[in-house]
Amino acid sequence: MPTSLTRSRRTLAVLLLAPVVAALALWAFAWPAARTAPRDLPLGIAGPAAAVERLQKDFAREEGAFALRRYPDAASARSAIENREVYGALVAAPQGVEVLTASAASPVVAQLLREAAATRAPAGAAPRVTDVVAAPPEDPRGSAFGASVLPLTLSGVAAGLLVTVLRLRGAIGVLVLAGASVLVGVVATALAHDWLGVLTGDWWAVASALALTVLAVAAGVAGLAALLGRAGPALGGLLMVLVGNPFSGATSAPYLLPEPAGFLGQLLPPGAGGAFLRSVAFFDGAGAGAAPLTLTLWAGLGLLAVMVATKTADEETTPGETGALREPAPVGG
């Protein structure tokens, strides 16, 4: 009877859990995609004062869509784009408006700016478009870049789970997590940088960014497992895959995601890793912001949790283990 009752409860749990997981997955992946729109998107404007005033008033009608920053001339606007201060710029000139984009920062945003300028241009006068920092020719739409976040996340989750399941403890566990992350970074760079050509920039800088991203994910999962036990890997996997991946903004931009998705995504390793990798691969590290710090915090705290929790567990089991290994007393005396 108890066995039958236990089986019934497990069956009911599965039946109830499956639609809940499906709903969460649809919410996490479909909701940001369905609500993609600019939200305080940093955009530069430059040119004569009168023309800039008209542009400001025009874009101000879309309340909350753009965060406009004025620059004295086109050269300053270009510099701001290259430093990742803005995603693009509109430069007013006597012959019309020139659109400065950076498809390497986000092909989706570049297309959005082209369309926004085209709708505001006089009839028959298409705006001139200059791609200041272009995406690689092998990945002009950024599809491969966006698709790279999930494999990195999955490899980090797998490394964290394996270290937990195999009970690799203390310094050994830390070394395995670090070593696996470095190897993933090197292999991923060889594939994406050398073979596919979808990542440019300094080879070792790209490899380091990839390795740090994987380490942040792996250490986060292993650290949660060390602190929370069986619930840790499940929580880590959900955070990294179900929340971190769709909220990363790697396929579009954090400023295009609904809040709080855009903000939360940058606090998790997939989002921070995508932002850091984009800066390193296409902008010589400019505009990385807090992303490296976020990744370092996840990696450092996760590794510390593995060390501390493991040491505590060892101290608690030492008396029992010592007794189990003690040589038995001779029979009869």
PDB file of C-alpha atoms in Angstrom, residues 7-229:
ATOM      1  CA  ARG A   7       3.989   5.812  -6.981  1.00  0.00           C
ATOM      2  CA  SER A   8       0.725   7.739  -7.251  1.00  0.00           C
ATOM      3  CA  ARG A   9       2.291  10.811  -5.694  1.00  0.00           C
ATOM      4  CA  ARG A  10       5.235  10.672  -8.059  1.00  0.00           C
ATOM      5  CA  THR A  11       2.929  10.283 -11.030  1.00  0.00           C
ATOM      6  CA  LEU A  12       0.872  13.268  -9.922  1.00  0.00           C
ATOM      7  CA  ALA A  13       4.037  15.315  -9.369  1.00  0.00           C
ATOM      8  CA  VAL A  14       5.220  14.601 -12.903  1.00  0.00           C
ATOM      9  CA  LEU A  15       1.821  15.454 -14.379  1.00  0.00           C
ATOM     10  CA  LEU A  16       1.757  18.761 -12.532  1.00  0.00           C
ATOM     11  CA  LEU A  17       5.406  19.619 -13.021  1.00  0.00           C
ATOM     12  CA  ALA A  18       5.500  19.113 -16.810  1.00  0.00           C
ATOM     13  CA  PRO A  19       3.082  21.954 -17.697  1.00  0.00           C
ATOM     14  CA  VAL A  20       4.717  24.224 -15.106  1.00  0.00           C
ATOM     15  CA  VAL A  21       8.134  23.713 -16.706  1.00  0.00           C
ATOM     16  CA  ALA A  22       6.625  24.240 -20.171  1.00  0.00           C
ATOM     17  CA  ALA A  23       4.987  27.476 -19.039  1.00  0.00           C
ATOM     18  CA  LEU A  24       8.232  28.723 -17.482  1.00  0.00           C
ATOM     19  CA  ALA A  25      10.210  27.881 -20.619  1.00  0.00           C
ATOM     20  CA  LEU A  26       7.701  29.629 -22.878  1.00  0.00           C
ATOM     21  CA  TRP A  27       7.685  32.648 -20.584  1.00  0.00           C
ATOM     22  CA  ALA A  28      11.478  32.832 -20.465  1.00  0.00           C
ATOM     23  CA  PHE A  29      12.097  32.357 -24.194  1.00  0.00           C
ATOM     24  CA  ALA A  30       8.958  33.684 -25.920  1.00  0.00           C
ATOM     25  CA  TRP A  31       8.149  36.694 -23.745  1.00  0.00           C
ATOM     26  CA  PRO A  32      11.382  38.652 -24.451  1.00  0.00           C
ATOM     27  CA  ALA A  33      11.165  37.804 -28.158  1.00  0.00           C
ATOM     28  CA  ALA A  34       7.542  38.942 -28.382  1.00  0.00           C
ATOM     29  CA  ARG A  35       8.248  42.220 -26.570  1.00  0.00           C
ATOM     30  CA  THR A  36      11.416  43.271 -28.391  1.00  0.00           C
ATOM     31  CA  ALA A  37      11.551  47.059 -28.652  1.00  0.00           C
ATOM     32  CA  PRO A  38      14.033  49.841 -27.808  1.00  0.00           C
ATOM     33  CA  ARG A  39      14.043  50.861 -24.150  1.00  0.00           C
ATOM     34  CA  ASP A  40      16.367  53.756 -23.293  1.00  0.00           C
ATOM     35  CA  LEU A  41      18.620  52.631 -26.143  1.00  0.00           C
ATOM     36  CA  PRO A  42      21.772  54.828 -26.133  1.00  0.00           C
ATOM     37  CA  LEU A  43      21.776  56.778 -29.389  1.00  0.00           C
ATOM     38  CA  GLY A  44      24.008  59.668 -30.435  1.00  0.00           C
ATOM     39  CA  ILE A  45      23.014  62.727 -32.436  1.00  0.00           C
ATOM     40  CA  ALA A  46      25.368  65.270 -33.959  1.00  0.00           C
ATOM     41  CA  GLY A  47      25.306  68.212 -36.317  1.00  0.00           C
ATOM     42  CA  PRO A  48      24.160  71.836 -36.409  1.00  0.00           C
ATOM     43  CA  ALA A  49      22.194  72.917 -33.352  1.00  0.00           C
ATOM     44  CA  ALA A  50      18.930  73.611 -35.215  1.00  0.00           C
ATOM     45  CA  ALA A  51      18.983  70.238 -36.983  1.00  0.00           C
ATOM     46  CA  VAL A  52      19.858  68.413 -33.773  1.00  0.00           C
ATOM     47  CA  GLU A  53      16.965  70.094 -31.976  1.00  0.00           C
ATOM     48  CA  ARG A  54      14.555  68.831 -34.642  1.00  0.00           C
ATOM     49  CA  LEU A  55      15.944  65.296 -34.337  1.00  0.00           C
ATOM     50  CA  GLN A  56      15.655  65.406 -30.564  1.00  0.00           C
ATOM     51  CA  LYS A  57      12.024  66.502 -30.686  1.00  0.00           C
ATOM     52  CA  ASP A  58      11.236  63.864 -33.280  1.00  0.00           C
ATOM     53  CA  PHE A  59      12.762  60.965 -31.314  1.00  0.00           C
ATOM     54  CA  ALA A  60      11.395  62.292 -28.016  1.00  0.00           C
ATOM     55  CA  ARG A  61       7.916  61.420 -29.248  1.00  0.00           C
ATOM     56  CA  GLU A  62       8.780  57.760 -28.681  1.00  0.00           C
ATOM     57  CA  GLU A  63       8.855  58.146 -24.924  1.00  0.00           C
ATOM     58  CA  GLY A  64      11.319  55.847 -23.186  1.00  0.00           C
ATOM     59  CA  ALA A  65      12.607  54.327 -26.431  1.00  0.00           C
ATOM     60  CA  PHE A  66      15.898  56.189 -26.862  1.00  0.00           C
ATOM     61  CA  ALA A  67      18.440  57.789 -24.559  1.00  0.00           C
ATOM     62  CA  LEU A  68      19.826  60.553 -26.774  1.00  0.00           C
ATOM     63  CA  ARG A  69      23.370  61.858 -26.328  1.00  0.00           C
ATOM     64  CA  ARG A  70      24.577  64.933 -28.178  1.00  0.00           C
ATOM     65  CA  TYR A  71      27.994  65.110 -29.826  1.00  0.00           C
ATOM     66  CA  PRO A  72      29.592  68.124 -31.503  1.00  0.00           C
ATOM     67  CA  ASP A  73      30.374  66.439 -34.809  1.00  0.00           C
ATOM     68  CA  ALA A  74      30.404  63.177 -36.755  1.00  0.00           C
ATOM     69  CA  ALA A  75      33.936  62.281 -35.624  1.00  0.00           C
ATOM     70  CA  SER A  76      32.894  62.448 -31.966  1.00  0.00           C
ATOM     71  CA  ALA A  77      29.835  60.319 -32.700  1.00  0.00           C
ATOM     72  CA  ARG A  78      32.001  57.730 -34.451  1.00  0.00           C
ATOM     73  CA  SER A  79      34.363  57.634 -31.491  1.00  0.00           C
ATOM     74  CA  ALA A  80      31.425  57.101 -29.124  1.00  0.00           C
ATOM     75  CA  ILE A  81      30.244  54.167 -31.223  1.00  0.00           C
ATOM     76  CA  GLU A  82      33.710  52.611 -31.283  1.00  0.00           C
ATOM     77  CA  ASN A  83      33.916  52.974 -27.490  1.00  0.00           C
ATOM     78  CA  ARG A  84      30.447  51.419 -27.121  1.00  0.00           C
ATOM     79  CA  GLU A  85      29.005  54.506 -25.473  1.00  0.00           C
ATOM     80  CA  VAL A  86      26.121  54.398 -27.964  1.00  0.00           C
ATOM     81  CA  TYR A  87      24.769  51.788 -30.380  1.00  0.00           C
ATOM     82  CA  GLY A  88      24.645  54.230 -33.272  1.00  0.00           C
ATOM     83  CA  ALA A  89      24.228  57.880 -34.170  1.00  0.00           C
ATOM     84  CA  LEU A  90      22.346  60.234 -36.449  1.00  0.00           C
ATOM     85  CA  VAL A  91      24.411  62.999 -37.987  1.00  0.00           C
ATOM     86  CA  ALA A  92      22.464  65.944 -39.409  1.00  0.00           C
ATOM     87  CA  ALA A  93      24.057  67.490 -42.491  1.00  0.00           C
ATOM     88  CA  PRO A  94      22.918  69.925 -45.221  1.00  0.00           C
ATOM     89  CA  GLN A  95      22.449  67.030 -47.629  1.00  0.00           C
ATOM     90  CA  GLY A  96      20.354  65.039 -45.152  1.00  0.00           C
ATOM     91  CA  VAL A  97      20.803  62.719 -42.199  1.00  0.00           C
ATOM     92  CA  GLU A  98      23.625  60.201 -42.106  1.00  0.00           C
ATOM     93  CA  VAL A  99      23.043  57.071 -40.031  1.00  0.00           C
ATOM     94  CA  LEU A 100      26.069  55.665 -38.222  1.00  0.00           C
ATOM     95  CA  THR A 101      25.537  52.079 -37.092  1.00  0.00           C
ATOM     96  CA  ALA A 102      27.571  49.292 -35.492  1.00  0.00           C
ATOM     97  CA  SER A 103      26.260  45.950 -36.663  1.00  0.00           C
ATOM     98  CA  ALA A 104      28.988  44.290 -34.576  1.00  0.00           C
ATOM     99  CA  ALA A 105      27.274  45.672 -31.458  1.00  0.00           C
ATOM    100  CA  SER A 106      23.872  44.420 -32.598  1.00  0.00           C
ATOM    101  CA  PRO A 107      22.663  43.774 -36.146  1.00  0.00           C
ATOM    102  CA  VAL A 108      19.099  44.087 -34.847  1.00  0.00           C
ATOM    103  CA  VAL A 109      19.737  47.589 -33.497  1.00  0.00           C
ATOM    104  CA  ALA A 110      21.550  48.578 -36.704  1.00  0.00           C
ATOM    105  CA  GLN A 111      18.517  47.554 -38.746  1.00  0.00           C
ATOM    106  CA  LEU A 112      16.194  49.359 -36.334  1.00  0.00           C
ATOM    107  CA  LEU A 113      18.172  52.606 -36.702  1.00  0.00           C
ATOM    108  CA  ARG A 114      18.165  52.348 -40.489  1.00  0.00           C
ATOM    109  CA  GLU A 115      14.407  51.914 -40.497  1.00  0.00           C
ATOM    110  CA  ALA A 116      13.868  54.720 -37.981  1.00  0.00           C
ATOM    111  CA  ALA A 117      15.919  57.128 -40.100  1.00  0.00           C
ATOM    112  CA  ALA A 118      14.207  56.054 -43.307  1.00  0.00           C
ATOM    113  CA  THR A 119      10.731  56.750 -41.918  1.00  0.00           C
ATOM    114  CA  ARG A 120      11.809  60.253 -40.879  1.00  0.00           C
ATOM    115  CA  ALA A 121      13.603  61.150 -44.115  1.00  0.00           C
ATOM    116  CA  PRO A 122      11.884  63.371 -46.701  1.00  0.00           C
ATOM    117  CA  ALA A 123      10.112  61.563 -49.514  1.00  0.00           C
ATOM    118  CA  GLY A 124      12.587  60.270 -52.071  1.00  0.00           C
ATOM    119  CA  ALA A 125      15.625  61.079 -49.911  1.00  0.00           C
ATOM    120  CA  ALA A 126      16.998  57.858 -48.431  1.00  0.00           C
ATOM    121  CA  PRO A 127      19.420  58.462 -45.559  1.00  0.00           C
ATOM    122  CA  ARG A 128      23.082  57.590 -46.013  1.00  0.00           C
ATOM    123  CA  VAL A 129      24.166  54.639 -43.832  1.00  0.00           C
ATOM    124  CA  THR A 130      27.718  53.979 -42.607  1.00  0.00           C
ATOM    125  CA  ASP A 131      28.524  50.843 -40.618  1.00  0.00           C
ATOM    126  CA  VAL A 132      31.251  52.123 -38.301  1.00  0.00           C
ATOM    127  CA  VAL A 133      32.009  48.752 -36.674  1.00  0.00           C
ATOM    128  CA  ALA A 134      30.712  46.085 -39.002  1.00  0.00           C
ATOM    129  CA  ALA A 135      29.890  42.532 -38.030  1.00  0.00           C
ATOM    130  CA  PRO A 136      32.147  39.851 -39.551  1.00  0.00           C
ATOM    131  CA  PRO A 137      31.287  39.006 -43.172  1.00  0.00           C
ATOM    132  CA  GLU A 138      30.835  35.365 -42.122  1.00  0.00           C
ATOM    133  CA  ASP A 139      28.136  36.393 -39.622  1.00  0.00           C
ATOM    134  CA  PRO A 140      26.525  39.616 -40.886  1.00  0.00           C
ATOM    135  CA  ARG A 141      23.260  39.056 -38.994  1.00  0.00           C
ATOM    136  CA  GLY A 142      24.911  37.968 -35.755  1.00  0.00           C
ATOM    137  CA  SER A 143      23.117  34.624 -35.837  1.00  0.00           C
ATOM    138  CA  ALA A 144      26.204  32.572 -35.014  1.00  0.00           C
ATOM    139  CA  PHE A 145      27.209  34.944 -32.220  1.00  0.00           C
ATOM    140  CA  GLY A 146      23.781  34.731 -30.618  1.00  0.00           C
ATOM    141  CA  ALA A 147      23.721  30.958 -30.978  1.00  0.00           C
ATOM    142  CA  SER A 148      27.067  30.642 -29.189  1.00  0.00           C
ATOM    143  CA  VAL A 149      25.694  31.606 -25.763  1.00  0.00           C
ATOM    144  CA  LEU A 150      23.635  28.437 -25.232  1.00  0.00           C
ATOM    145  CA  PRO A 151      26.472  25.950 -25.966  1.00  0.00           C
ATOM    146  CA  LEU A 152      28.780  27.857 -23.620  1.00  0.00           C
ATOM    147  CA  THR A 153      26.102  27.841 -20.939  1.00  0.00           C
ATOM    148  CA  LEU A 154      25.418  24.126 -21.394  1.00  0.00           C
ATOM    149  CA  SER A 155      29.114  23.253 -21.245  1.00  0.00           C
ATOM    150  CA  GLY A 156      29.465  25.234 -18.011  1.00  0.00           C
ATOM    151  CA  VAL A 157      26.403  23.575 -16.473  1.00  0.00           C
ATOM    152  CA  ALA A 158      27.716  20.151 -17.516  1.00  0.00           C
ATOM    153  CA  ALA A 159      31.120  20.841 -15.943  1.00  0.00           C
ATOM    154  CA  GLY A 160      29.517  21.975 -12.692  1.00  0.00           C
ATOM    155  CA  LEU A 161      27.242  18.933 -12.592  1.00  0.00           C
ATOM    156  CA  LEU A 162      30.067  16.481 -13.312  1.00  0.00           C
ATOM    157  CA  VAL A 163      32.248  17.932 -10.566  1.00  0.00           C
ATOM    158  CA  THR A 164      29.295  17.598  -8.190  1.00  0.00           C
ATOM    159  CA  VAL A 165      28.272  14.075  -9.215  1.00  0.00           C
ATOM    160  CA  LEU A 166      31.847  12.775  -9.178  1.00  0.00           C
ATOM    161  CA  ARG A 167      32.384  14.412  -5.771  1.00  0.00           C
ATOM    162  CA  LEU A 168      35.584  16.127  -6.818  1.00  0.00           C
ATOM    163  CA  ARG A 169      36.385  18.000  -3.665  1.00  0.00           C
ATOM    164  CA  GLY A 170      38.500  20.879  -2.427  1.00  0.00           C
ATOM    165  CA  ALA A 171      41.413  22.024  -4.536  1.00  0.00           C
ATOM    166  CA  ILE A 172      40.889  19.137  -6.962  1.00  0.00           C
ATOM    167  CA  GLY A 173      37.369  20.298  -7.723  1.00  0.00           C
ATOM    168  CA  VAL A 174      38.540  23.888  -8.202  1.00  0.00           C
ATOM    169  CA  LEU A 175      41.363  22.816 -10.520  1.00  0.00           C
ATOM    170  CA  VAL A 176      39.020  20.634 -12.564  1.00  0.00           C
ATOM    171  CA  LEU A 177      36.497  23.466 -12.969  1.00  0.00           C
ATOM    172  CA  ALA A 178      39.233  25.919 -13.965  1.00  0.00           C
ATOM    173  CA  GLY A 179      40.964  23.470 -16.297  1.00  0.00           C
ATOM    174  CA  ALA A 180      37.751  22.426 -18.037  1.00  0.00           C
ATOM    175  CA  SER A 181      36.775  26.075 -18.550  1.00  0.00           C
ATOM    176  CA  VAL A 182      40.165  26.940 -20.059  1.00  0.00           C
ATOM    177  CA  LEU A 183      39.961  23.976 -22.434  1.00  0.00           C
ATOM    178  CA  VAL A 184      36.440  24.928 -23.503  1.00  0.00           C
ATOM    179  CA  GLY A 185      37.611  28.491 -24.108  1.00  0.00           C
ATOM    180  CA  VAL A 186      40.507  27.354 -26.280  1.00  0.00           C
ATOM    181  CA  VAL A 187      38.440  24.870 -28.290  1.00  0.00           C
ATOM    182  CA  ALA A 188      35.552  27.324 -28.753  1.00  0.00           C
ATOM    183  CA  THR A 189      37.944  30.041 -29.926  1.00  0.00           C
ATOM    184  CA  ALA A 190      39.591  27.680 -32.394  1.00  0.00           C
ATOM    185  CA  LEU A 191      36.183  26.870 -33.854  1.00  0.00           C
ATOM    186  CA  ALA A 192      34.545  30.303 -33.805  1.00  0.00           C
ATOM    187  CA  HIS A 193      37.619  32.449 -34.461  1.00  0.00           C
ATOM    188  CA  ASP A 194      39.811  30.346 -36.767  1.00  0.00           C
ATOM    189  CA  TRP A 195      37.370  28.019 -38.516  1.00  0.00           C
ATOM    190  CA  LEU A 196      34.026  29.853 -38.712  1.00  0.00           C
ATOM    191  CA  GLY A 197      35.449  33.388 -38.588  1.00  0.00           C
ATOM    192  CA  VAL A 198      32.471  34.717 -36.624  1.00  0.00           C
ATOM    193  CA  LEU A 199      34.685  36.122 -33.852  1.00  0.00           C
ATOM    194  CA  THR A 200      37.524  38.540 -34.555  1.00  0.00           C
ATOM    195  CA  GLY A 201      39.822  40.440 -32.222  1.00  0.00           C
ATOM    196  CA  ASP A 202      42.815  39.175 -30.290  1.00  0.00           C
ATOM    197  CA  TRP A 203      42.786  35.356 -30.160  1.00  0.00           C
ATOM    198  CA  TRP A 204      43.853  34.984 -26.538  1.00  0.00           C
ATOM    199  CA  ALA A 205      41.568  37.776 -25.355  1.00  0.00           C
ATOM    200  CA  VAL A 206      38.607  36.007 -26.971  1.00  0.00           C
ATOM    201  CA  ALA A 207      39.681  32.669 -25.466  1.00  0.00           C
ATOM    202  CA  SER A 208      39.982  34.288 -22.034  1.00  0.00           C
ATOM    203  CA  ALA A 209      36.511  35.814 -22.284  1.00  0.00           C
ATOM    204  CA  LEU A 210      35.027  32.466 -23.295  1.00  0.00           C
ATOM    205  CA  ALA A 211      36.881  30.603 -20.536  1.00  0.00           C
ATOM    206  CA  LEU A 212      35.800  33.099 -17.872  1.00  0.00           C
ATOM    207  CA  THR A 213      32.181  32.812 -19.015  1.00  0.00           C
ATOM    208  CA  VAL A 214      32.227  29.016 -18.809  1.00  0.00           C
ATOM    209  CA  LEU A 215      33.978  29.130 -15.421  1.00  0.00           C
ATOM    210  CA  ALA A 216      31.361  31.530 -14.042  1.00  0.00           C
ATOM    211  CA  VAL A 217      28.568  29.167 -15.107  1.00  0.00           C
ATOM    212  CA  ALA A 218      30.349  26.000 -13.938  1.00  0.00           C
ATOM    213  CA  ALA A 219      31.452  27.428 -10.601  1.00  0.00           C
ATOM    214  CA  GLY A 220      27.990  28.890 -10.044  1.00  0.00           C
ATOM    215  CA  VAL A 221      26.326  25.505 -10.524  1.00  0.00           C
ATOM    216  CA  ALA A 222      28.922  23.613  -8.460  1.00  0.00           C
ATOM    217  CA  GLY A 223      28.842  26.263  -5.732  1.00  0.00           C
ATOM    218  CA  LEU A 224      25.054  26.129  -5.445  1.00  0.00           C
ATOM    219  CA  ALA A 225      25.259  22.328  -5.288  1.00  0.00           C
ATOM    220  CA  ALA A 226      27.827  22.534  -2.499  1.00  0.00           C
ATOM    221  CA  LEU A 227      25.691  24.961  -0.505  1.00  0.00           C
ATOM    222  CA  LEU A 228      22.182  23.628  -1.160  1.00  0.00           C
ATOM    223  CA  GLY A 229      22.713  19.942  -1.800  1.00  0.00           C
TER     224      GLY A 229
END
